[in-house]
mmCIF file of C-alpha atoms and ligand atoms in Angstrom:
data_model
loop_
_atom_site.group_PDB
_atom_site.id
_atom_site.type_symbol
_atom_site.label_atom_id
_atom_site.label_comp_id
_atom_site.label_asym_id
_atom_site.label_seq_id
_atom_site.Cartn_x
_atom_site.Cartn_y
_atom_site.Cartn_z
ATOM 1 C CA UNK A 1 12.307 26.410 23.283
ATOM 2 C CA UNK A 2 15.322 29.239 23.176
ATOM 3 C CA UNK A 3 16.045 31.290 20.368
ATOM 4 C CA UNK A 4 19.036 29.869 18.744
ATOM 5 C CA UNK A 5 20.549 27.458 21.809
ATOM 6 C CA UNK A 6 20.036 23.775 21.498
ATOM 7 C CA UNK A 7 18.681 22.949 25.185
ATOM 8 C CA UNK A 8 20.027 18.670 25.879
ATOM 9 C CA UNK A 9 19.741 16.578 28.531
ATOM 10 C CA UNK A 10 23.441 15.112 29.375
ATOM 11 C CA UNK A 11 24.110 11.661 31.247
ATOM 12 C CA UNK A 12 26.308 12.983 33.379
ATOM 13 C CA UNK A 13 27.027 9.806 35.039
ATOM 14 C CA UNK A 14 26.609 6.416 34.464
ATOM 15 C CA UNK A 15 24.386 4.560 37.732
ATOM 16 C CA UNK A 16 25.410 1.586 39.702
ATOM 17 C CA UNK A 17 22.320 1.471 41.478
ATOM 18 C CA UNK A 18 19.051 2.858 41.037
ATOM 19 C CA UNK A 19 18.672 5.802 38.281
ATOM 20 C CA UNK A 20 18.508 9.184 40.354
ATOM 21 C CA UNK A 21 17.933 12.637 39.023
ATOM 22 C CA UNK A 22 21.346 13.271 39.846
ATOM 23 C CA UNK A 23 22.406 11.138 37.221
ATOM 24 C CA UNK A 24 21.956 14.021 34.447
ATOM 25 C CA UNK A 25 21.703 17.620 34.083
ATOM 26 C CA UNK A 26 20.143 20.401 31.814
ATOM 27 C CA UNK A 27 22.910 22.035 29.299
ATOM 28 C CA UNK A 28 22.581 24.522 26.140
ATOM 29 C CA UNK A 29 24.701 24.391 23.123
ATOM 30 C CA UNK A 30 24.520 25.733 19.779
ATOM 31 C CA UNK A 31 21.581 24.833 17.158
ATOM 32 C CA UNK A 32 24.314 22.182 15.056
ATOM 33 C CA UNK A 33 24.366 22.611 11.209
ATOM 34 C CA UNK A 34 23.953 19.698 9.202
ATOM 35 C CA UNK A 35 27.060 18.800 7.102
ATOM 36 C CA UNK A 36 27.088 16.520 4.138
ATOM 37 C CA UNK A 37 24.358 13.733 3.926
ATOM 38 C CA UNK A 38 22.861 14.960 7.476
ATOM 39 C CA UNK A 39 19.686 16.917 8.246
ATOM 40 C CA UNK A 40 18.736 19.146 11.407
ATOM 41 C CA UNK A 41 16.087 17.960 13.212
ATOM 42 C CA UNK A 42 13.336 19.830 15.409
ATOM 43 C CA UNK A 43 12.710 16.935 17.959
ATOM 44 C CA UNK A 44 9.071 16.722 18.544
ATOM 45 C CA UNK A 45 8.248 14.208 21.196
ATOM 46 C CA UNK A 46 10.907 11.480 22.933
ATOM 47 C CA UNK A 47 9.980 8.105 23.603
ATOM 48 C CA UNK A 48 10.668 7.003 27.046
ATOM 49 C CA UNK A 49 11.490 3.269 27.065
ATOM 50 C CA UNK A 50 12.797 0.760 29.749
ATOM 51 C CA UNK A 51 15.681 -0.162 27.527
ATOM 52 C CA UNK A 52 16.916 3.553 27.889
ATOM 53 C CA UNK A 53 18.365 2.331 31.168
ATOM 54 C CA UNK A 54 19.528 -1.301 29.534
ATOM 55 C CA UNK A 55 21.599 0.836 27.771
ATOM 56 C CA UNK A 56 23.720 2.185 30.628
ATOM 57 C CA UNK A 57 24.576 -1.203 31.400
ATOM 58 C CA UNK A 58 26.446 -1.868 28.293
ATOM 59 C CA UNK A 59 26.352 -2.963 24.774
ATOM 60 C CA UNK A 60 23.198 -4.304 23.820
ATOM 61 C CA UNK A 61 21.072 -4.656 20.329
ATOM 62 C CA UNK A 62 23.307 -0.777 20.133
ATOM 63 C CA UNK A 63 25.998 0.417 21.606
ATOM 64 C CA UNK A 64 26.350 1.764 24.840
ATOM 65 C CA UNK A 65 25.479 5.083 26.425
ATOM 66 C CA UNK A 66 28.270 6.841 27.805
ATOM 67 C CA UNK A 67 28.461 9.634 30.515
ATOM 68 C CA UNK A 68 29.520 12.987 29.582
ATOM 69 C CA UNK A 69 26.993 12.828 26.331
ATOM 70 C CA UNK A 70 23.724 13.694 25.387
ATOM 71 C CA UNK A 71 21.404 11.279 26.634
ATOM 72 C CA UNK A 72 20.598 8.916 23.760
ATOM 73 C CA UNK A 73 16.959 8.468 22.650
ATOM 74 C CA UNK A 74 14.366 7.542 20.447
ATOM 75 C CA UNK A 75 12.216 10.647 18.901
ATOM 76 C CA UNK A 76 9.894 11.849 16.133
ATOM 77 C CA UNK A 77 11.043 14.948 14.685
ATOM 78 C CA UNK A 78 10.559 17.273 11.814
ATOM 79 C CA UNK A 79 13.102 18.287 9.570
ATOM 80 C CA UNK A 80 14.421 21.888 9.282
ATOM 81 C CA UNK A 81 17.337 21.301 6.740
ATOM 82 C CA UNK A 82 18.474 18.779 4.966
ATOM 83 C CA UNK A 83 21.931 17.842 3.206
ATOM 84 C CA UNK A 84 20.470 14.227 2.901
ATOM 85 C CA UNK A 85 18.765 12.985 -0.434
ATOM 86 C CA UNK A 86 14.944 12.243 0.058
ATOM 87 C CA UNK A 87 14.743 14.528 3.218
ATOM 88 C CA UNK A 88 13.058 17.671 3.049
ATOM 89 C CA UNK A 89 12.027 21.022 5.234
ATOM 90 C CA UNK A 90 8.962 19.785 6.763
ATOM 91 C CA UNK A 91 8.980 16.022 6.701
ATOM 92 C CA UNK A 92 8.428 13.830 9.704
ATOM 93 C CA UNK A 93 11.238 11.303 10.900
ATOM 94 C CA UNK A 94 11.793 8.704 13.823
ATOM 95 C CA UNK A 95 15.533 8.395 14.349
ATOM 96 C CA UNK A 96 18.034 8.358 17.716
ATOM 97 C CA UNK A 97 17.618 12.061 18.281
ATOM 98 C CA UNK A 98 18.902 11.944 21.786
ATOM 99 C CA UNK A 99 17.490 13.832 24.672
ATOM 100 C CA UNK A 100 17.424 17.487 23.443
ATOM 101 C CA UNK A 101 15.366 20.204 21.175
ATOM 102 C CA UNK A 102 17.707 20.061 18.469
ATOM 103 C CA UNK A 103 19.305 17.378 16.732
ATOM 104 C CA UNK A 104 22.170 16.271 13.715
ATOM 105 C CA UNK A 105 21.319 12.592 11.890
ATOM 106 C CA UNK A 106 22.809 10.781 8.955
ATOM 107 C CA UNK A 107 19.854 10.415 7.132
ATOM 108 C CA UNK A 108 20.979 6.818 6.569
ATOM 109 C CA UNK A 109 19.365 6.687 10.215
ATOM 110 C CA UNK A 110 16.353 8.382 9.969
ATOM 111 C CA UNK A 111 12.819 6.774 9.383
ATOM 112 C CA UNK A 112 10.565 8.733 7.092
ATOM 113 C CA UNK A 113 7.345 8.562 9.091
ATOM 114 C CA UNK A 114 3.819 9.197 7.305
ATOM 115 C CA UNK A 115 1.348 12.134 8.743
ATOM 116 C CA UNK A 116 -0.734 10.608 11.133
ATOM 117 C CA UNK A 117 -3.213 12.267 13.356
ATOM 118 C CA UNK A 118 -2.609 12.215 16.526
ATOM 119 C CA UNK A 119 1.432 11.898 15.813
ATOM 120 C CA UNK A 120 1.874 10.292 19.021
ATOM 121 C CA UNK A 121 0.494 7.089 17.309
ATOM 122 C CA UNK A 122 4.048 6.934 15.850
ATOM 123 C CA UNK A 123 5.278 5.928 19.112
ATOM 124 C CA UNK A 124 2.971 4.389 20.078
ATOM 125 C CA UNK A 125 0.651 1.769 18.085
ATOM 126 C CA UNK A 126 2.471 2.597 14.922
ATOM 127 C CA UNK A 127 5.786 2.642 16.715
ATOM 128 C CA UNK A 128 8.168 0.445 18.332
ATOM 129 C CA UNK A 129 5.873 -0.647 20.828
ATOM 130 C CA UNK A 130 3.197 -1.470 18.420
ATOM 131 C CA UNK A 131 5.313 -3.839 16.106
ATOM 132 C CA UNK A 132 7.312 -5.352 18.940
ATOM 133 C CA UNK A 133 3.825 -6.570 20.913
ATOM 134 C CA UNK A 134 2.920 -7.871 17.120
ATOM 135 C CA UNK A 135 5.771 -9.522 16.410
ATOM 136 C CA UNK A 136 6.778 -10.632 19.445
ATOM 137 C CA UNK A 137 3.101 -12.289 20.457
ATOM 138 C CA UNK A 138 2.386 -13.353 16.355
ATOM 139 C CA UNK A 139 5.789 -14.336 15.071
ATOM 140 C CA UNK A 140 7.630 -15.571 18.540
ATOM 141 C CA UNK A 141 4.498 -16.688 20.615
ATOM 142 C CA UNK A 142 2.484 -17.773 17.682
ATOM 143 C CA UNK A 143 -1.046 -17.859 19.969
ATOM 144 C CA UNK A 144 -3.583 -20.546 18.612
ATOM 145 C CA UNK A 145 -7.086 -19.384 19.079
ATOM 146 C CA UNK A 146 -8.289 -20.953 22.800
ATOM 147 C CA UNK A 147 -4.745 -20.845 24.110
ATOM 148 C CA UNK A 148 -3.885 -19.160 27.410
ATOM 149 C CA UNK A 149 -1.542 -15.925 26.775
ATOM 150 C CA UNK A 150 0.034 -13.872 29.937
ATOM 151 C CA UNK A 151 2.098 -11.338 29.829
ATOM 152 C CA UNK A 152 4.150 -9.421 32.031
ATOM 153 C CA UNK A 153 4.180 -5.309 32.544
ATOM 154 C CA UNK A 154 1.030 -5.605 30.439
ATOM 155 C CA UNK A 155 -0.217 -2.187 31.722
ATOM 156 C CA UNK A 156 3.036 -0.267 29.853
ATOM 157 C CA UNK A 157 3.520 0.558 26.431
ATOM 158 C CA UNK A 158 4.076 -3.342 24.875
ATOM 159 C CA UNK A 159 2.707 -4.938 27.085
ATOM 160 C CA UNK A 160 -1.102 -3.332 27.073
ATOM 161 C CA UNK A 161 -0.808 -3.718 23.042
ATOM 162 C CA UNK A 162 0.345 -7.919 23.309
ATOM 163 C CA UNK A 163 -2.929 -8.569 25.458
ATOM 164 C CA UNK A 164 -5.237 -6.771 23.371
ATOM 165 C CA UNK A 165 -3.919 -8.601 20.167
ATOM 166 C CA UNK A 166 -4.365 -11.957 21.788
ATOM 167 C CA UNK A 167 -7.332 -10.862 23.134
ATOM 168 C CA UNK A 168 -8.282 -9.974 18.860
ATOM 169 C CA UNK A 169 -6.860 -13.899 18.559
ATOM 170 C CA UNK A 170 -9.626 -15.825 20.755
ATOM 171 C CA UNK A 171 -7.139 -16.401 23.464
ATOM 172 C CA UNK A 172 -8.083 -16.347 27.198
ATOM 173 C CA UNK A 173 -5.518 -13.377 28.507
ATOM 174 C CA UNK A 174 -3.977 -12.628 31.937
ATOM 175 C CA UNK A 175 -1.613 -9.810 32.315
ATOM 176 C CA UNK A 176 0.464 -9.605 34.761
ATOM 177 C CA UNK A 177 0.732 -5.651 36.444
ATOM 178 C CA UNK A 178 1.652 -3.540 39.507
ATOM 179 C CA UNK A 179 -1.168 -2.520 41.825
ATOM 180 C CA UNK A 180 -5.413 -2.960 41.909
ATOM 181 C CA UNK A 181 -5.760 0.147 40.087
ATOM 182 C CA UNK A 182 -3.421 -1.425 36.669
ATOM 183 C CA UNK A 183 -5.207 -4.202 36.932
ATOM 184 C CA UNK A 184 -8.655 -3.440 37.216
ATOM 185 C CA UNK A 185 -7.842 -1.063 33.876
ATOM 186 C CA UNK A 186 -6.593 -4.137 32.340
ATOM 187 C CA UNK A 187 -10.071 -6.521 33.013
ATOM 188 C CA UNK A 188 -12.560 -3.882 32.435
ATOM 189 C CA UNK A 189 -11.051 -1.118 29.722
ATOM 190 C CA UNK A 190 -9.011 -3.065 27.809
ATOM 191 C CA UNK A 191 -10.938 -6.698 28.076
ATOM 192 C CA UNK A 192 -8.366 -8.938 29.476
ATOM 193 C CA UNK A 193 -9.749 -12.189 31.338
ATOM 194 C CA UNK A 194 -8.049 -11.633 34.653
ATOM 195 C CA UNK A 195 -5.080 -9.540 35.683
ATOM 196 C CA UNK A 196 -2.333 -10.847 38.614
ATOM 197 C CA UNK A 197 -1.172 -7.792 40.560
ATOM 198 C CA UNK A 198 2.947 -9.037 41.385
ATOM 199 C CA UNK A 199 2.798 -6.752 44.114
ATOM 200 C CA UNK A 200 0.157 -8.225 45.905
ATOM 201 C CA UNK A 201 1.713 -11.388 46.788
ATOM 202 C CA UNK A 202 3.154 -14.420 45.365
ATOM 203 C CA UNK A 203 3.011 -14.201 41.400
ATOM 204 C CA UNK A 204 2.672 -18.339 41.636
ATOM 205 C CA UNK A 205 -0.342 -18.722 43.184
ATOM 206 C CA UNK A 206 -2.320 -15.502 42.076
ATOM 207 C CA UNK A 207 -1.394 -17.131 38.325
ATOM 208 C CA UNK A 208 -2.476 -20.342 39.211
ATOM 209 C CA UNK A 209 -6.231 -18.821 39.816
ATOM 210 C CA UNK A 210 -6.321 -16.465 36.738
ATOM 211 C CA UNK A 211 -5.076 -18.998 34.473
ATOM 212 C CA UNK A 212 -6.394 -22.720 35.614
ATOM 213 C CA UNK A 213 -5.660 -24.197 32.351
ATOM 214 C CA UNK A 214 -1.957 -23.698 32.571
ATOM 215 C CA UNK A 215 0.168 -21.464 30.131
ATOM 216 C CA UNK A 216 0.346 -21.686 26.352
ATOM 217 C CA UNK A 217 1.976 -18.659 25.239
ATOM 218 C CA UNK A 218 4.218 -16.422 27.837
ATOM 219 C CA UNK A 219 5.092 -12.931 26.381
ATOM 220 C CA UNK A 220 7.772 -11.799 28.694
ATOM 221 C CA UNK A 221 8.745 -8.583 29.054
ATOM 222 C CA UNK A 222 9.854 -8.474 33.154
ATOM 223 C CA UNK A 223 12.426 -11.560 34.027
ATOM 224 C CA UNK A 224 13.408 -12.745 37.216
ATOM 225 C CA UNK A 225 10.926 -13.876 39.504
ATOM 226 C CA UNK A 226 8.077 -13.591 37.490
ATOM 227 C CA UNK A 227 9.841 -15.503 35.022
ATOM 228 C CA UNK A 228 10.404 -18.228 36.819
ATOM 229 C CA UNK A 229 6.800 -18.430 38.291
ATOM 230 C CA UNK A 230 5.442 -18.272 34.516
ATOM 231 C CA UNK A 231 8.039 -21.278 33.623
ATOM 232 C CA UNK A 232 6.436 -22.784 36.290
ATOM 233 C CA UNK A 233 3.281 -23.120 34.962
ATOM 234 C CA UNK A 234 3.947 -23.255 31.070
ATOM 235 C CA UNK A 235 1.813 -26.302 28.855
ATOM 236 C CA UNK A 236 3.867 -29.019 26.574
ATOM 237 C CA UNK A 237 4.787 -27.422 23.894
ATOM 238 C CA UNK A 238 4.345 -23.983 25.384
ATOM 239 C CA UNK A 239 6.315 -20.711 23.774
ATOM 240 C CA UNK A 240 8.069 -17.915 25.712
ATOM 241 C CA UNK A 241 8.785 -15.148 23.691
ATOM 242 C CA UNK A 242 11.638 -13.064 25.337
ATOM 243 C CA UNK A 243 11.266 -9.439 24.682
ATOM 244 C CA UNK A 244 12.901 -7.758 28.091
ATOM 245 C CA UNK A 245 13.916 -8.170 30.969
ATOM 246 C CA UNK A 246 13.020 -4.679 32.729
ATOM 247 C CA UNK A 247 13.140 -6.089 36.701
ATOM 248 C CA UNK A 248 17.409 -6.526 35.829
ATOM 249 C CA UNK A 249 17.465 -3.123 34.142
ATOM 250 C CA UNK A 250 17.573 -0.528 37.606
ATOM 251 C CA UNK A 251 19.562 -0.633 40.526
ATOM 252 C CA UNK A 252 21.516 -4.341 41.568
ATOM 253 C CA UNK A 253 19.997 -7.386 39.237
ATOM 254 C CA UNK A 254 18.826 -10.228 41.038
ATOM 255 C CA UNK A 255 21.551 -12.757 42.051
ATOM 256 C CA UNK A 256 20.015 -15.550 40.549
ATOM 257 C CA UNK A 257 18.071 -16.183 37.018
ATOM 258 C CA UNK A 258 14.988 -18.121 37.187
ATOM 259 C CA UNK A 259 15.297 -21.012 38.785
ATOM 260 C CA UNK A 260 14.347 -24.809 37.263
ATOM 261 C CA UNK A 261 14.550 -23.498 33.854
ATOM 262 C CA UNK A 262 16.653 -26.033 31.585
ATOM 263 C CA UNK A 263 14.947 -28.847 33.387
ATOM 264 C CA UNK A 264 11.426 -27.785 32.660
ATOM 265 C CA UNK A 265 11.965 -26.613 29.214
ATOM 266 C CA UNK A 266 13.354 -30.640 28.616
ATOM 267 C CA UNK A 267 10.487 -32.463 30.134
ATOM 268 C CA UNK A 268 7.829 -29.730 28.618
ATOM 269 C CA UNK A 269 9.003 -29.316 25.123
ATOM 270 C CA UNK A 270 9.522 -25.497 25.887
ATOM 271 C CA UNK A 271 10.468 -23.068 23.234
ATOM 272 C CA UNK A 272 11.982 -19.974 24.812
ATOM 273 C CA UNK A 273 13.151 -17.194 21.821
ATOM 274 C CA UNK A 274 14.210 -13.735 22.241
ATOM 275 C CA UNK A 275 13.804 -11.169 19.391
ATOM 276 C CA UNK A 276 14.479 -7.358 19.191
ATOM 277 C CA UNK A 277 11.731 -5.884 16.880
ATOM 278 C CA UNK A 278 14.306 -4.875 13.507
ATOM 279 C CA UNK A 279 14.084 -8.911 13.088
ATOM 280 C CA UNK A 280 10.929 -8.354 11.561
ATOM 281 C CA UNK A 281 11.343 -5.038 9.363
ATOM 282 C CA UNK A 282 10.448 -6.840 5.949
ATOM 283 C CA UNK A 283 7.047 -7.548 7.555
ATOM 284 C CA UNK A 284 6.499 -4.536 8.849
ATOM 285 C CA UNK A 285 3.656 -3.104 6.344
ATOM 286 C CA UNK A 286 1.732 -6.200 6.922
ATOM 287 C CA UNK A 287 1.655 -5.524 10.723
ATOM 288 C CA UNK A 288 0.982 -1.542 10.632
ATOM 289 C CA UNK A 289 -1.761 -2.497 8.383
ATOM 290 C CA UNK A 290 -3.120 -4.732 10.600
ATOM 291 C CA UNK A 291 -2.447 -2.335 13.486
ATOM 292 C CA UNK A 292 -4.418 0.267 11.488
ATOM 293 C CA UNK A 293 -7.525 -1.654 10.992
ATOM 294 C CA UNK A 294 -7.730 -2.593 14.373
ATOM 295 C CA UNK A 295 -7.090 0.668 15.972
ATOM 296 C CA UNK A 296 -9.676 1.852 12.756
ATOM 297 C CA UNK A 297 -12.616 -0.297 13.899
ATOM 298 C CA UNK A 298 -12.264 0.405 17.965
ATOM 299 C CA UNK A 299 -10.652 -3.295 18.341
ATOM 300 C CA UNK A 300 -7.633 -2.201 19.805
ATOM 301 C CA UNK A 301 -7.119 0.861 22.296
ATOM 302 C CA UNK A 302 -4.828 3.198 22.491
ATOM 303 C CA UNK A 303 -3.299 4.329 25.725
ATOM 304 C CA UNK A 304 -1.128 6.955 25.589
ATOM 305 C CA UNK A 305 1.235 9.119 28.672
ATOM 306 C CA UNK A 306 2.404 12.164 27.742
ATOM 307 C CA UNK A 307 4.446 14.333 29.663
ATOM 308 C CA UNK A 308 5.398 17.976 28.423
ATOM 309 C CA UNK A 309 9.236 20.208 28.950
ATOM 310 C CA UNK A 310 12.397 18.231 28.028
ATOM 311 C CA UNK A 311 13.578 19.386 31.287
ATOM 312 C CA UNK A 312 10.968 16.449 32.588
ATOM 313 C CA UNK A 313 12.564 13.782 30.350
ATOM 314 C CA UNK A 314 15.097 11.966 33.709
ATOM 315 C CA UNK A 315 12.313 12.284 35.776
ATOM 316 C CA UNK A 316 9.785 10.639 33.222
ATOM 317 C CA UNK A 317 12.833 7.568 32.631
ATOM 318 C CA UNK A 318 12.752 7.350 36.392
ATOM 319 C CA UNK A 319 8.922 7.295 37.156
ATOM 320 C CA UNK A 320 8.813 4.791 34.041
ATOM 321 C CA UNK A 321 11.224 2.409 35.876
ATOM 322 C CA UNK A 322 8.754 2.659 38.833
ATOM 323 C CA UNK A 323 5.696 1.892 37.475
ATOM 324 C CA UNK A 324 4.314 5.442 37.039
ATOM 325 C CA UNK A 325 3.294 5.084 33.158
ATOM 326 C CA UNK A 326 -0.006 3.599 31.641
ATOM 327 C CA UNK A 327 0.525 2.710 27.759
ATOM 328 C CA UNK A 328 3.188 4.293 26.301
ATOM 329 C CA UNK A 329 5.292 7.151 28.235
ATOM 330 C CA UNK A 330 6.980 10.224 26.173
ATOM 331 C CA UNK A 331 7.832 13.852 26.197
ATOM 332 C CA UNK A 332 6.395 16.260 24.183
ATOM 333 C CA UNK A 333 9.061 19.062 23.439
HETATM 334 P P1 NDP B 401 6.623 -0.026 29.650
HETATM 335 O O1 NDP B 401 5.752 1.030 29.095
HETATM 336 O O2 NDP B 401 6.166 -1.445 29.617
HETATM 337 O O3 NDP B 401 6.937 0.409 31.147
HETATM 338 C C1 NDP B 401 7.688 -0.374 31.983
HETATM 339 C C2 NDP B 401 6.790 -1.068 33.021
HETATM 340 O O4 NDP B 401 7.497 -2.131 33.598
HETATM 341 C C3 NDP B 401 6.441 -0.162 34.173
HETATM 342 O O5 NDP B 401 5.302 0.610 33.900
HETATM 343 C C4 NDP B 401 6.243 -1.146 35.321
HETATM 344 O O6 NDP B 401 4.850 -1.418 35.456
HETATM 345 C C5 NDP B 401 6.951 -2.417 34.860
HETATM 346 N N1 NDP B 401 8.039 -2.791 35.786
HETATM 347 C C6 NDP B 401 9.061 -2.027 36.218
HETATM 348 N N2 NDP B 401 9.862 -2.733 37.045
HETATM 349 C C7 NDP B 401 9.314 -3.973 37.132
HETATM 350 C C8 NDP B 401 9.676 -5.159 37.830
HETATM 351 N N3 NDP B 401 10.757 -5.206 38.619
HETATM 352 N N4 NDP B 401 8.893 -6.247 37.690
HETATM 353 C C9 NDP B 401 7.789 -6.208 36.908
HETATM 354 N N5 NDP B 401 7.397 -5.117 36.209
HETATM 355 C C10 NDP B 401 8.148 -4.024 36.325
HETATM 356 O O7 NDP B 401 8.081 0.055 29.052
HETATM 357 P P2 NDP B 401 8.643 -0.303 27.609
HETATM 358 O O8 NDP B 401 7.562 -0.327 26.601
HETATM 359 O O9 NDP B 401 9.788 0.587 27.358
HETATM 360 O O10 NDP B 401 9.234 -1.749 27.761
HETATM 361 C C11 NDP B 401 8.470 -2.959 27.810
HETATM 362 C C12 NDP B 401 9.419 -4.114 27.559
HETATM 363 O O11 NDP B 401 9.598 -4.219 26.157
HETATM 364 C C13 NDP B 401 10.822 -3.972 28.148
HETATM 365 O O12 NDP B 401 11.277 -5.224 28.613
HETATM 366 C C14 NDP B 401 11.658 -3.544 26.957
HETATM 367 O O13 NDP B 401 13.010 -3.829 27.122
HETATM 368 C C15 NDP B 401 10.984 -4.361 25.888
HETATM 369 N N6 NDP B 401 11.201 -3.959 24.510
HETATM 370 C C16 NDP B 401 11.768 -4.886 23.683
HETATM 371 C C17 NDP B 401 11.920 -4.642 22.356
HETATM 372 C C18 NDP B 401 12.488 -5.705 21.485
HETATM 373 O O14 NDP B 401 12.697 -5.459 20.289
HETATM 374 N N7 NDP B 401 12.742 -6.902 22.024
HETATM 375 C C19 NDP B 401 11.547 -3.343 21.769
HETATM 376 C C20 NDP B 401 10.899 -2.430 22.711
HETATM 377 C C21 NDP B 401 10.759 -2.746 24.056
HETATM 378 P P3 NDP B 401 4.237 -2.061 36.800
HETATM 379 O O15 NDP B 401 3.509 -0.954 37.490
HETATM 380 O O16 NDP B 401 3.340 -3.102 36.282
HETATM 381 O O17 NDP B 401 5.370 -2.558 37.623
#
């Protein structure tokens, strides 16, 4: 870090196909002073998520990014000032701290975060991608013990948590991944029944093999074709829980939505909900405790991919969107 200049990463332009490098650039500014009810922020490490590239699209669960700005972020931090009541000098926050070494927050929209060792478990298993795999799976997909659970980009951040907590649940597991190396990982370090590799071949029939007993519970976090295969193959009275939809998020969506849907969710008694992880804040001590325990008694891993020097953070989004990351993907500053 510079002495005195605020180093950020700027969306320069917003992408109509696939995310490139070119799409940002490295600028310096000033180290901003915190005005009334703000505090400055030392941003520690940035969390790298699929929906960073959602959000070029438009409008979503927040409003949109926009070129010409600092790219917008998730990020634990530590205060350095504070104008804001119940924030002070040395405190650890989660908050939108953008892309950059530096940064200004209401402290309305800050997070006061507990000390926990490693503090990457804040963005990880404690963070976002902790509580959405728990509410998502528990509250949306509500798993019965002997069920069948799959679920798709189960080797990322989400997705590796979901299985695990199914697997916790009694439920025979298949996650759905790309390449032999994901998905051996997923059988033999993290305990899943089978793994379907989508690159491979046809998601329909690998599924059919890995789970024979049809499909209880689908945690989705991909769309698209592998969407529609999982439809496919879902039980009476089977759940979908609808938590992305990361294979419309880069470059041209597909043309078409899964096919046979309304049809299939008639004759099977389908229930098909979306949620975006907020829904569930009043529960939320419930869940870390439960997410403390098991990560306390070895139950549930934690897979972690950290890569260091903002100046890394496009090509981390990028490689993310690719399939590069294992657990969850973030920049340490
Ligand atoms: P992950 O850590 O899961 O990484 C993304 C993974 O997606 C990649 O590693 C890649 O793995 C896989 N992937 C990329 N493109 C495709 C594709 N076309 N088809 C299938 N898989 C693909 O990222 P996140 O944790 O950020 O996101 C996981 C999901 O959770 C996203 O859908 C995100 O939007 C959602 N989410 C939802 C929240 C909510 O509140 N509803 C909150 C947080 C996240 P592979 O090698 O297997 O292809």
């Amino acid at each position: 870090m510079t002495d005195g200049t605020n180093r950020q990463i700027l969306l320069v332009e917003k992408p109509t196909g696939k995310l490139g490098p070119e799409h940002f650039k490295v600028s310096e500014a000033a180290i901003p002073e915190a005005g009334d009810g703000e505090v400055l922020l030392r941003v520690r490490y940035i969390s790298l998520d699929a929906a960073n590239r959602a959000w070029m699209h438009g409008a979503t669960y927040r409003s949109a990014v926009e070129a010409n700005s600092v790219m917008a972020g998730g990020g634990i931090a530590e205060v350095i000032s504070s104008n804001a009541l119940g924030f002070t000098p040395g405190d650890i926050v989660f908050g939108d701290t953008g892309w950059q070494d530096y940064a200004v927050v209401r402290g309305k929209h800050l997070t006061k975060m507990p000390k926990v060792e490693p503090m990457t478990y804040l963005l990880s298993v404690y963070g976002i991608a902790g509580l959405t795999a728990y509410f998502g799976l528990l509250n949306v997909g509500r798993p019965k013990e002997g069920e069948t659970v799959v679920v798709s980009a189960a080797a990322g951040s989400v997705g590796s948590i979901v299985g695990q907590i199914a697997k916790l649940k009694g439920c025979h597991v298949v996650g759905i991944a790309g390449g032999a190396d994901k998905c051996q990982w997923l059988t033999s370090e993290l305990g899943f029944d089978a793994a379907v590799d989508y690159k491979a071949g046809p998601v329909f029939k690998q599924l059919k093999a890995a789970a024979p007993k049809g499909i209880d519970v689908y945690f989705d976090n991909v769309g698209g074709d592998i969407l529609e295969a999982c439809i496919a193959q879902m039980n009476l009275f089977g759940r979908i829980s609808c938590c992305g939809a990361i294979s419309q998020y880069d470059g041209t969506p597909s043309a078409h939505g899964p096919r046979g849907v309304p049809g299939t969710i008639v004759v099977k008694r389908l229930t098909m909900q979306g949620f975006i992880v907020m829904d569930y804040d009043e529960q939320r001590s419930q869940a870390l405790a439960d997410l403390q325990s098991w990560v306390g008694s070895g139950k549930l891993k934690v897979q972690e991919d950290i890569i260091s020097g903002l100046e890394n953070t496009p090509q981390a989004l990028i490689g993310l969107l690719a399939g590069e990351n294992r657990g969850k993907r973030m920049v340490k500053l």
